[in-house]
């Protein structure tokens, strides 16, 4: 995310995989949704305070849990605020 913040573009997209779901029982230690959302928001905000840009940052997160493949999306504004909350955009049963 730090490198992505350094780019100059109206839309920046990070594609990653993570233990995202915060549904109890999906992950042994819980998902990283809240931790990563806060971390990414802070990085975008810190970078914007030094080099303001009118850019949106989208993140696509892939996750395979409980025999399902899920893709989530989340959208951050220029100052790190969440413009669109995390949501499942695609889900398929693996077996």
Coordinates of N, CA, C and O in Angstrom, one line a residue:
X1 N 0.8 -1.2 0.0 CA 0.0 0.0 0.0 C 0.9 1.3 0.0 O 0.5 2.2 -0.7
X2 N 2.0 1.2 0.7 CA 2.9 2.4 0.7 C 3.3 2.8 -0.7 O 3.3 4.0 -1.0
X3 N 3.7 1.8 -1.5 CA 4.2 2.1 -2.8 C 3.0 2.6 -3.7 O 3.2 3.5 -4.5
X4 N 1.9 2.0 -3.5 CA 0.7 2.4 -4.2 C 0.3 3.9 -4.0 O 0.0 4.6 -4.9
X5 N 0.5 4.3 -2.7 CA 0.2 5.7 -2.3 C 1.2 6.7 -3.1 O 0.8 7.8 -3.3
X6 N 2.3 6.2 -3.4 CA 3.3 7.1 -4.1 C 3.0 7.3 -5.6 O 3.6 8.2 -6.2
X7 N 2.1 6.5 -6.1 CA 1.7 6.7 -7.5 C 0.8 7.8 -7.7 O 0.0 8.1 -6.8
X8 N 0.8 8.5 -8.8 CA -0.1 9.5 -9.2 C -1.1 9.0 -10.2 O -0.8 8.8 -11.4
X9 N -2.3 8.8 -9.7 CA -3.4 8.3 -10.6 C -4.7 8.6 -10.0 O -4.8 8.6 -8.7
X10 N -5.8 8.8 -10.8 CA -7.1 9.1 -10.2 C -7.7 7.9 -9.4 O -8.5 8.0 -8.5
X11 N -7.3 6.6 -9.8 CA -7.8 5.4 -9.2 C -6.6 4.5 -9.0 O -5.9 4.2 -10.0
X12 N -6.4 4.1 -7.8 CA -5.3 3.1 -7.4 C -5.9 1.9 -6.9 O -6.9 1.9 -6.2
X13 N -5.4 0.7 -7.3 CA -6.0 -0.6 -7.0 C -5.0 -1.5 -6.4 O -4.0 -1.8 -7.1
X14 N -5.3 -2.0 -5.2 CA -4.4 -3.0 -4.6 C -5.2 -4.3 -4.7 O -6.4 -4.4 -4.3
X15 N -4.5 -5.4 -5.2 CA -5.1 -6.7 -5.2 C -4.3 -7.6 -4.3 O -3.1 -7.7 -4.5
X16 N -5.0 -8.2 -3.3 CA -4.2 -9.0 -2.4 C -5.1 -10.2 -1.9 O -6.3 -10.3 -2.2
X17 N -4.5 -11.1 -1.1 CA -5.3 -12.2 -0.5 C -5.0 -12.1 1.0 O -3.9 -11.7 1.4
X18 N -6.0 -12.4 1.8 CA -5.8 -12.3 3.3 C -6.9 -13.1 4.0 O -8.0 -13.4 3.4
X19 N -6.7 -13.4 5.2 CA -7.7 -13.9 6.1 C -8.6 -12.7 6.5 O -8.4 -12.1 7.5
X20 N -9.6 -12.5 5.7 CA -10.4 -11.2 5.8 C -11.6 -11.3 6.7 O -11.9 -10.4 7.5
X21 N -12.4 -12.4 6.5 CA -13.7 -12.5 7.1 C -13.6 -12.4 8.6 O -12.7 -12.9 9.3
X22 N -14.6 -11.6 9.2 CA -14.6 -11.5 10.6 C -15.8 -12.2 11.2 O -16.2 -12.0 12.4
X23 N -16.3 -13.2 10.4 CA -17.4 -14.1 10.9 C -16.8 -15.1 11.9 O -15.8 -15.7 11.6
X24 N -17.4 -15.2 13.1 CA -16.8 -16.1 14.1 C -16.8 -17.5 13.5 O -17.7 -18.0 12.9
X25 N -15.6 -18.2 13.7 CA -15.4 -19.5 13.2 C -14.8 -19.7 11.9 O -14.3 -20.7 11.5
X26 N -14.7 -18.6 11.1 CA -14.1 -18.7 9.8 C -12.6 -18.8 9.9 O -12.0 -19.6 9.2
X27 N -12.0 -18.1 10.8 CA -10.5 -18.1 11.0 C -10.2 -18.4 12.5 O -10.9 -17.8 13.4
X28 N -9.2 -19.2 12.7 CA -8.8 -19.6 14.1 C -8.6 -18.4 15.0 O -9.1 -18.3 16.1
X29 N -7.9 -17.4 14.5 CA -7.6 -16.2 15.2 C -8.4 -15.0 14.8 O -8.0 -13.8 15.1
X30 N -9.5 -15.2 14.1 CA -10.3 -14.1 13.6 C -9.7 -13.6 12.3 O -8.5 -13.8 12.0
X31 N -10.4 -12.8 11.6 CA -9.9 -12.2 10.4 C -9.2 -10.9 10.6 O -9.2 -10.4 11.7
X32 N -8.5 -10.5 9.6 CA -7.7 -9.2 9.7 C -8.4 -8.0 9.0 O -7.8 -7.0 8.8
X33 N -9.7 -8.1 8.8 CA -10.4 -7.1 8.2 C -10.2 -5.7 8.9 O -9.9 -4.7 8.3
X34 N -10.5 -5.7 10.2 CA -10.4 -4.4 10.9 C -9.0 -3.9 11.0 O -8.7 -2.7 10.7
X35 N -8.0 -4.8 11.3 CA -6.6 -4.4 11.4 C -6.1 -3.8 10.0 O -5.5 -2.8 10.0
X36 N -6.4 -4.5 8.9 CA -5.9 -4.1 7.6 C -6.6 -2.8 7.2 O -5.9 -1.9 6.6
X37 N -7.9 -2.8 7.4 CA -8.6 -1.6 7.0 C -8.1 -0.3 7.7 O -7.8 0.7 7.1
X38 N -7.8 -0.4 9.0 CA -7.2 0.7 9.8 C -5.8 1.0 9.3 O -5.5 2.2 9.1
X39 N -5.0 0.0 9.1 CA -3.6 0.2 8.6 C -3.6 0.9 7.3 O -2.9 1.9 7.1
X40 N -4.4 0.4 6.3 CA -4.4 1.0 5.0 C -5.0 2.5 5.1 O -4.4 3.4 4.4
X41 N -6.0 2.7 5.8 CA -6.5 4.0 6.0 C -5.5 5.0 6.5 O -5.4 6.1 6.1
X42 N -4.7 4.6 7.5 CA -3.7 5.4 8.1 C -2.6 5.7 7.1 O -2.1 6.8 7.1
X43 N -2.2 4.7 6.3 CA -1.2 4.9 5.3 C -1.6 5.9 4.3 O -0.9 6.8 3.9
X44 N -2.9 5.8 3.8 CA -3.4 6.7 2.8 C -3.5 8.1 3.4 O -3.1 9.1 2.7
X45 N -4.0 8.2 4.6 CA -4.1 9.5 5.2 C -2.7 10.2 5.5 O -2.6 11.4 5.2
X46 N -1.8 9.4 5.9 CA -0.4 10.0 6.2 C 0.2 10.5 4.9 O 0.8 11.6 4.8
X47 N 0.1 9.7 3.8 CA 0.6 10.1 2.5 C -0.1 11.3 2.0 O 0.6 12.3 1.4
X48 N -1.4 11.4 2.1 CA -2.2 12.5 1.6 C -1.8 13.8 2.4 O -1.9 14.9 1.8
X49 N -1.4 13.7 3.6 CA -1.1 14.9 4.4 C 0.2 15.5 3.8 O 0.4 16.8 4.0
X50 N 1.1 14.7 3.2 CA 2.3 15.2 2.6 C 2.2 15.6 1.2 O 2.6 16.6 0.7
X51 N 1.5 14.7 0.4 CA 1.3 15.0 -1.0 C -0.2 14.7 -1.4 O -0.5 13.6 -1.8
X52 N -1.0 15.7 -1.2 CA -2.4 15.6 -1.5 C -2.7 15.3 -2.9 O -2.1 15.9 -3.8
X53 N -3.6 14.3 -3.2 CA -4.0 13.9 -4.5 C -5.5 13.6 -4.5 O -6.0 13.0 -3.5
X54 N -6.2 14.0 -5.5 CA -7.6 13.7 -5.6 C -7.8 12.2 -6.1 O -8.4 12.0 -7.2
X55 N -7.3 11.2 -5.4 CA -7.4 9.9 -5.8 C -8.2 9.0 -4.9 O -8.3 9.2 -3.7
X56 N -8.9 8.0 -5.6 CA -9.5 6.9 -4.8 C -8.6 5.7 -4.8 O -7.9 5.5 -5.8
X57 N -8.7 5.0 -3.7 CA -7.9 3.7 -3.6 C -8.8 2.6 -3.4 O -9.5 2.5 -2.4
X58 N -8.9 1.7 -4.3 CA -9.7 0.5 -4.2 C -8.9 -0.7 -3.8 O -7.7 -0.8 -4.2
X59 N -9.4 -1.6 -3.0 CA -8.7 -2.8 -2.6 C -9.6 -4.0 -2.9 O -10.8 -4.0 -2.6
X60 N -9.0 -5.0 -3.6 CA -9.7 -6.3 -3.9 C -9.0 -7.3 -3.0 O -7.8 -7.5 -3.1
X61 N -9.8 -8.0 -2.2 CA -9.2 -9.0 -1.3 C -9.8 -10.4 -1.6 O -11.0 -10.6 -1.7
X62 N -8.9 -11.4 -1.9 CA -9.3 -12.8 -2.1 C -9.1 -13.6 -0.8 O -8.2 -13.3 -0.1
X63 N -10.1 -14.5 -0.6 CA -10.0 -15.3 0.6 C -10.6 -16.7 0.3 O -11.7 -16.7 -0.4
X64 N -10.0 -17.7 0.7 CA -10.5 -19.1 0.6 C -10.8 -19.6 2.0 O -9.8 -19.8 2.8
X65 N -12.0 -19.8 2.4 CA -12.4 -20.2 3.7 C -13.6 -21.1 3.7 O -14.5 -20.8 2.9
X66 N -13.6 -22.2 4.5 CA -14.7 -23.1 4.6 C -15.2 -23.5 3.2 O -16.4 -23.5 2.9
X67 N -14.3 -24.0 2.4 CA -14.6 -24.5 1.0 C -15.3 -23.5 0.1 O -16.1 -23.8 -0.8
X68 N -15.0 -22.2 0.4 CA -15.6 -21.1 -0.4 C -14.5 -20.1 -0.8 O -13.6 -19.9 0.0
X69 N -14.6 -19.6 -2.0 CA -13.6 -18.6 -2.5 C -14.5 -17.3 -2.5 O -15.5 -17.3 -3.2
X70 N -14.0 -16.3 -1.8 CA -14.7 -15.0 -1.8 C -13.7 -13.9 -2.2 O -12.5 -13.9 -1.9
X71 N -14.3 -12.9 -2.9 CA -13.6 -11.7 -3.2 C -14.4 -10.6 -2.6 O -15.6 -10.5 -2.7
X72 N -13.6 -9.7 -1.9 CA -14.2 -8.6 -1.2 C -13.7 -7.3 -1.9 O -12.6 -7.3 -2.5
X73 N -14.4 -6.2 -1.7 CA -13.9 -4.9 -2.2 C -14.1 -3.9 -1.1 O -15.0 -4.0 -0.3
X74 N -13.2 -2.9 -1.1 CA -13.4 -1.7 -0.2 C -12.8 -0.5 -0.9 O -11.8 -0.7 -1.7
X75 N -13.3 0.6 -0.7 CA -12.9 1.8 -1.4 C -12.6 2.9 -0.4 O -13.4 3.2 0.5
X76 N -11.4 3.5 -0.5 CA -10.9 4.6 0.3 C -10.9 5.9 -0.4 O -10.5 5.9 -1.6
X77 N -11.2 7.0 0.2 CA -11.1 8.3 -0.3 C -9.7 8.9 -0.2 O -8.8 8.2 0.3
X78 N -9.5 10.1 -0.8 CA -8.1 10.6 -0.8 C -7.5 10.8 0.6 O -6.3 10.7 0.7
X79 N -8.3 11.0 1.6 CA -7.8 11.3 3.0 C -7.8 10.0 3.8 O -7.6 10.1 5.0
X80 N -8.1 8.8 3.2 CA -8.1 7.6 3.9 C -9.4 7.2 4.5 O -9.6 6.1 5.1
X81 N -10.4 8.0 4.3 CA -11.8 7.7 4.8 C -12.4 6.6 3.9 O -12.0 6.4 2.7
X82 N -13.2 5.8 4.5 CA -13.9 4.7 3.8 C -15.0 5.3 3.0 O -16.0 5.8 3.6
X83 N -14.9 5.2 1.7 CA -16.0 5.7 0.8 C -17.1 4.6 0.6 O -18.2 4.9 0.4
X84 N -16.6 3.3 0.5 CA -17.5 2.2 0.4 C -17.0 1.1 1.3 O -15.9 0.6 1.1
X85 N -17.9 0.7 2.2 CA -17.5 -0.4 3.2 C -17.2 -1.7 2.4 O -17.6 -1.9 1.3
X86 N -16.4 -2.5 3.1 CA -16.1 -3.9 2.6 C -17.3 -4.7 2.4 O -18.3 -4.7 3.2
X87 N -17.4 -5.3 1.2 CA -18.5 -6.2 0.8 C -18.0 -7.3 0.0 O -17.0 -7.2 -0.7
X88 N -18.7 -8.4 0.0 CA -18.4 -9.6 -0.9 C -18.9 -9.2 -2.3 O -20.1 -8.9 -2.5
X89 N -18.0 -9.3 -3.3 CA -18.4 -9.0 -4.6 C -18.5 -10.3 -5.5 O -19.1 -10.2 -6.5
X90 N -17.9 -11.4 -5.0 CA -18.0 -12.6 -5.7 C -17.8 -13.8 -4.7 O -16.9 -13.6 -3.8
X91 N -18.6 -14.8 -4.8 CA -18.4 -16.0 -3.9 C -18.7 -17.2 -4.7 O -19.8 -17.3 -5.4
X92 N -17.9 -18.3 -4.5 CA -18.2 -19.6 -5.2 C -17.8 -20.7 -4.3 O -16.8 -20.6 -3.5
X93 N -18.5 -21.8 -4.3 CA -18.2 -23.0 -3.5 C -17.1 -23.7 -4.3 O -17.2 -23.9 -5.5
X94 N -16.1 -24.1 -3.5 CA -14.9 -24.8 -4.2 C -15.1 -26.3 -4.4 O -14.6 -26.8 -5.4
X95 N -15.9 -26.9 -3.6 CA -16.1 -28.4 -3.8 C -17.6 -28.7 -3.7 O -18.4 -28.1 -3.2

